[in-house]
Amino acid sequence: MEIWVNPACSKCRSAVRLLDAEGVDYTVRRYLEEPPDAAELRDVLRRLGLEPWDITRTGEAVARELGVAEWPRDEGSRERWIAALAAHPEMVQRPIITADDGTAVVGRSESAVRDTLGRRA
């Protein structure tokens, strides 16, 4: 199990505390320091069953500068969104937890984090 975190994020810290409390073996990835590339983002999106605009923090300053809230949300624009997320990882919703069963979840709530606990191999 891997969790993508920003240590400054309270939701990330809560998710890590919950995983620790449950004795889960996991790897922390500080995704702002070790940003995912486009291929990793495609894989996580597949695992999440979401589109890139679904995990984009459109309120971030860089997102506002790029005007991503106005970008089309369609298959033809998908790679543009992915490229933007790879170039500006601060726009990626957090925390993202990849489960051992090949799925992933955006762990912004305790229930979402707990959902991943049942997916451990």
PDB file of C-alpha atoms in Angstrom:
ATOM      1  CA  MET A   1       0.000   0.000   0.000  1.00  0.00           C
ATOM      2  CA  GLU A   2       1.243   3.472  -0.850  1.00  0.00           C
ATOM      3  CA  ILE A   3      -0.112   6.845   0.211  1.00  0.00           C
ATOM      4  CA  TRP A   4       0.596  10.057  -1.662  1.00  0.00           C
ATOM      5  CA  VAL A   5       0.798  12.858   0.871  1.00  0.00           C
ATOM      6  CA  ASN A   6       1.555  16.504   1.378  1.00  0.00           C
ATOM      7  CA  PRO A   7       2.730  16.725   5.011  1.00  0.00           C
ATOM      8  CA  ALA A   8       1.153  20.201   5.299  1.00  0.00           C
ATOM      9  CA  CYS A   9      -2.299  18.722   4.545  1.00  0.00           C
ATOM     10  CA  SER A  10      -4.496  17.891   7.541  1.00  0.00           C
ATOM     11  CA  LYS A  11      -6.406  15.202   5.575  1.00  0.00           C
ATOM     12  CA  CYS A  12      -3.093  13.518   4.718  1.00  0.00           C
ATOM     13  CA  ARG A  13      -1.933  13.608   8.329  1.00  0.00           C
ATOM     14  CA  SER A  14      -5.264  12.143   9.461  1.00  0.00           C
ATOM     15  CA  ALA A  15      -5.027   9.329   6.920  1.00  0.00           C
ATOM     16  CA  VAL A  16      -1.468   8.481   8.009  1.00  0.00           C
ATOM     17  CA  ARG A  17      -2.522   8.480  11.688  1.00  0.00           C
ATOM     18  CA  LEU A  18      -5.369   6.087  10.892  1.00  0.00           C
ATOM     19  CA  LEU A  19      -3.114   3.735   8.913  1.00  0.00           C
ATOM     20  CA  ASP A  20      -0.608   3.803  11.779  1.00  0.00           C
ATOM     21  CA  ALA A  21      -3.321   3.137  14.361  1.00  0.00           C
ATOM     22  CA  GLU A  22      -4.458   0.112  12.348  1.00  0.00           C
ATOM     23  CA  GLY A  23      -0.890  -1.219  12.078  1.00  0.00           C
ATOM     24  CA  VAL A  24      -0.884  -1.040   8.293  1.00  0.00           C
ATOM     25  CA  ASP A  25       2.348  -1.589   6.373  1.00  0.00           C
ATOM     26  CA  TYR A  26       2.556   1.198   3.794  1.00  0.00           C
ATOM     27  CA  THR A  27       4.926   3.484   1.954  1.00  0.00           C
ATOM     28  CA  VAL A  28       4.666   7.259   2.116  1.00  0.00           C
ATOM     29  CA  ARG A  29       5.245   9.192  -1.063  1.00  0.00           C
ATOM     30  CA  ARG A  30       5.641  12.929  -0.678  1.00  0.00           C
ATOM     31  CA  TYR A  31       4.278  13.584  -4.114  1.00  0.00           C
ATOM     32  CA  LEU A  32       5.331  17.252  -4.189  1.00  0.00           C
ATOM     33  CA  GLU A  33       8.956  16.155  -3.748  1.00  0.00           C
ATOM     34  CA  GLU A  34       8.618  13.038  -5.926  1.00  0.00           C
ATOM     35  CA  PRO A  35       5.908  13.999  -8.426  1.00  0.00           C
ATOM     36  CA  PRO A  36       4.094  11.308 -10.374  1.00  0.00           C
ATOM     37  CA  ASP A  37       4.738  11.334 -14.101  1.00  0.00           C
ATOM     38  CA  ALA A  38       1.991  11.136 -16.699  1.00  0.00           C
ATOM     39  CA  ALA A  39       2.127   7.325 -16.861  1.00  0.00           C
ATOM     40  CA  GLU A  40       1.762   7.022 -13.072  1.00  0.00           C
ATOM     41  CA  LEU A  41      -1.153   9.448 -13.123  1.00  0.00           C
ATOM     42  CA  ARG A  42      -2.860   7.438 -15.874  1.00  0.00           C
ATOM     43  CA  ASP A  43      -2.394   4.285 -13.790  1.00  0.00           C
ATOM     44  CA  VAL A  44      -3.763   5.882 -10.615  1.00  0.00           C
ATOM     45  CA  LEU A  45      -6.721   7.317 -12.523  1.00  0.00           C
ATOM     46  CA  ARG A  46      -7.466   3.848 -13.908  1.00  0.00           C
ATOM     47  CA  ARG A  47      -7.229   2.394 -10.406  1.00  0.00           C
ATOM     48  CA  LEU A  48      -9.469   5.141  -9.013  1.00  0.00           C
ATOM     49  CA  GLY A  49     -11.960   4.830 -11.862  1.00  0.00           C
ATOM     50  CA  LEU A  50     -11.820   8.619 -12.239  1.00  0.00           C
ATOM     51  CA  GLU A  51     -10.844  11.220 -14.801  1.00  0.00           C
ATOM     52  CA  PRO A  52      -8.030  13.741 -14.264  1.00  0.00           C
ATOM     53  CA  TRP A  53     -10.462  16.604 -13.698  1.00  0.00           C
ATOM     54  CA  ASP A  54     -11.992  14.573 -10.859  1.00  0.00           C
ATOM     55  CA  ILE A  55      -8.724  14.708  -8.885  1.00  0.00           C
ATOM     56  CA  THR A  56      -7.701  18.260  -9.788  1.00  0.00           C
ATOM     57  CA  ARG A  57      -7.634  20.898  -7.089  1.00  0.00           C
ATOM     58  CA  THR A  58      -8.980  23.736  -9.219  1.00  0.00           C
ATOM     59  CA  GLY A  59      -8.737  26.220  -6.351  1.00  0.00           C
ATOM     60  CA  GLU A  60      -4.932  26.077  -6.228  1.00  0.00           C
ATOM     61  CA  ALA A  61      -3.201  29.275  -7.389  1.00  0.00           C
ATOM     62  CA  VAL A  62      -1.509  27.549 -10.328  1.00  0.00           C
ATOM     63  CA  ALA A  63      -4.825  26.007 -11.391  1.00  0.00           C
ATOM     64  CA  ARG A  64      -6.426  29.448 -11.412  1.00  0.00           C
ATOM     65  CA  GLU A  65      -3.470  30.839 -13.384  1.00  0.00           C
ATOM     66  CA  LEU A  66      -3.839  28.044 -15.949  1.00  0.00           C
ATOM     67  CA  GLY A  67      -7.611  28.450 -16.036  1.00  0.00           C
ATOM     68  CA  VAL A  68      -8.175  24.697 -15.659  1.00  0.00           C
ATOM     69  CA  ALA A  69     -11.693  25.186 -14.309  1.00  0.00           C
ATOM     70  CA  GLU A  70     -12.640  26.318 -17.822  1.00  0.00           C
ATOM     71  CA  TRP A  71     -10.928  23.470 -19.686  1.00  0.00           C
ATOM     72  CA  PRO A  72     -13.157  20.968 -21.468  1.00  0.00           C
ATOM     73  CA  ARG A  73     -13.765  17.762 -19.538  1.00  0.00           C
ATOM     74  CA  ASP A  74     -13.800  15.262 -22.337  1.00  0.00           C
ATOM     75  CA  GLU A  75     -11.690  12.464 -23.784  1.00  0.00           C
ATOM     76  CA  GLY A  76      -9.973  14.842 -26.205  1.00  0.00           C
ATOM     77  CA  SER A  77      -8.772  17.007 -23.302  1.00  0.00           C
ATOM     78  CA  ARG A  78      -7.751  14.178 -20.986  1.00  0.00           C
ATOM     79  CA  GLU A  79      -4.030  14.259 -21.833  1.00  0.00           C
ATOM     80  CA  ARG A  80      -3.923  18.039 -21.367  1.00  0.00           C
ATOM     81  CA  TRP A  81      -5.246  17.581 -17.822  1.00  0.00           C
ATOM     82  CA  ILE A  82      -2.790  14.759 -17.108  1.00  0.00           C
ATOM     83  CA  ALA A  83       0.143  16.819 -18.397  1.00  0.00           C
ATOM     84  CA  ALA A  84      -0.917  19.722 -16.171  1.00  0.00           C
ATOM     85  CA  LEU A  85      -1.120  17.458 -13.108  1.00  0.00           C
ATOM     86  CA  ALA A  86       2.308  15.995 -13.862  1.00  0.00           C
ATOM     87  CA  ALA A  87       3.800  19.477 -14.286  1.00  0.00           C
ATOM     88  CA  HIS A  88       2.016  20.912 -11.241  1.00  0.00           C
ATOM     89  CA  PRO A  89       1.560  18.126  -8.660  1.00  0.00           C
ATOM     90  CA  GLU A  90       0.161  20.593  -6.118  1.00  0.00           C
ATOM     91  CA  MET A  91      -3.046  20.388  -8.160  1.00  0.00           C
ATOM     92  CA  VAL A  92      -3.449  16.649  -7.400  1.00  0.00           C
ATOM     93  CA  GLN A  93      -6.155  15.872  -4.839  1.00  0.00           C
ATOM     94  CA  ARG A  94      -4.765  14.257  -1.703  1.00  0.00           C
ATOM     95  CA  PRO A  95      -4.199  11.881  -0.104  1.00  0.00           C
ATOM     96  CA  ILE A  96      -4.325   9.117  -2.676  1.00  0.00           C
ATOM     97  CA  ILE A  97      -3.958   5.593  -1.346  1.00  0.00           C
ATOM     98  CA  THR A  98      -3.142   2.717  -3.665  1.00  0.00           C
ATOM     99  CA  ALA A  99      -4.331  -0.621  -2.317  1.00  0.00           C
ATOM    100  CA  ASP A 100      -2.644  -3.962  -2.734  1.00  0.00           C
ATOM    101  CA  ASP A 101      -5.562  -5.279  -4.791  1.00  0.00           C
ATOM    102  CA  GLY A 102      -4.817  -2.828  -7.622  1.00  0.00           C
ATOM    103  CA  THR A 103      -7.449  -0.256  -6.691  1.00  0.00           C
ATOM    104  CA  ALA A 104      -6.974   3.211  -5.236  1.00  0.00           C
ATOM    105  CA  VAL A 105      -8.964   5.741  -3.252  1.00  0.00           C
ATOM    106  CA  VAL A 106      -8.805   9.454  -2.551  1.00  0.00           C
ATOM    107  CA  GLY A 107      -8.582   9.201   1.230  1.00  0.00           C
ATOM    108  CA  ARG A 108     -10.127  12.487   2.298  1.00  0.00           C
ATOM    109  CA  SER A 109     -12.464  10.842   4.795  1.00  0.00           C
ATOM    110  CA  GLU A 110     -11.968   8.223   7.489  1.00  0.00           C
ATOM    111  CA  SER A 111     -14.428   5.928   5.714  1.00  0.00           C
ATOM    112  CA  ALA A 112     -12.474   6.158   2.453  1.00  0.00           C
ATOM    113  CA  VAL A 113      -9.234   5.291   4.255  1.00  0.00           C
ATOM    114  CA  ARG A 114     -10.910   2.423   6.114  1.00  0.00           C
ATOM    115  CA  ASP A 115     -12.234   1.128   2.778  1.00  0.00           C
ATOM    116  CA  THR A 116      -8.646   0.515   1.673  1.00  0.00           C
ATOM    117  CA  LEU A 117      -7.903  -1.507   4.807  1.00  0.00           C
ATOM    118  CA  GLY A 118     -10.120  -4.319   3.572  1.00  0.00           C
ATOM    119  CA  ARG A 119      -8.217  -4.422   0.308  1.00  0.00           C
ATOM    120  CA  ARG A 120      -4.908  -5.470   1.774  1.00  0.00           C
ATOM    121  CA  ALA A 121      -3.599  -8.777   0.525  1.00  0.00           C
TER     122      ALA A 121
END
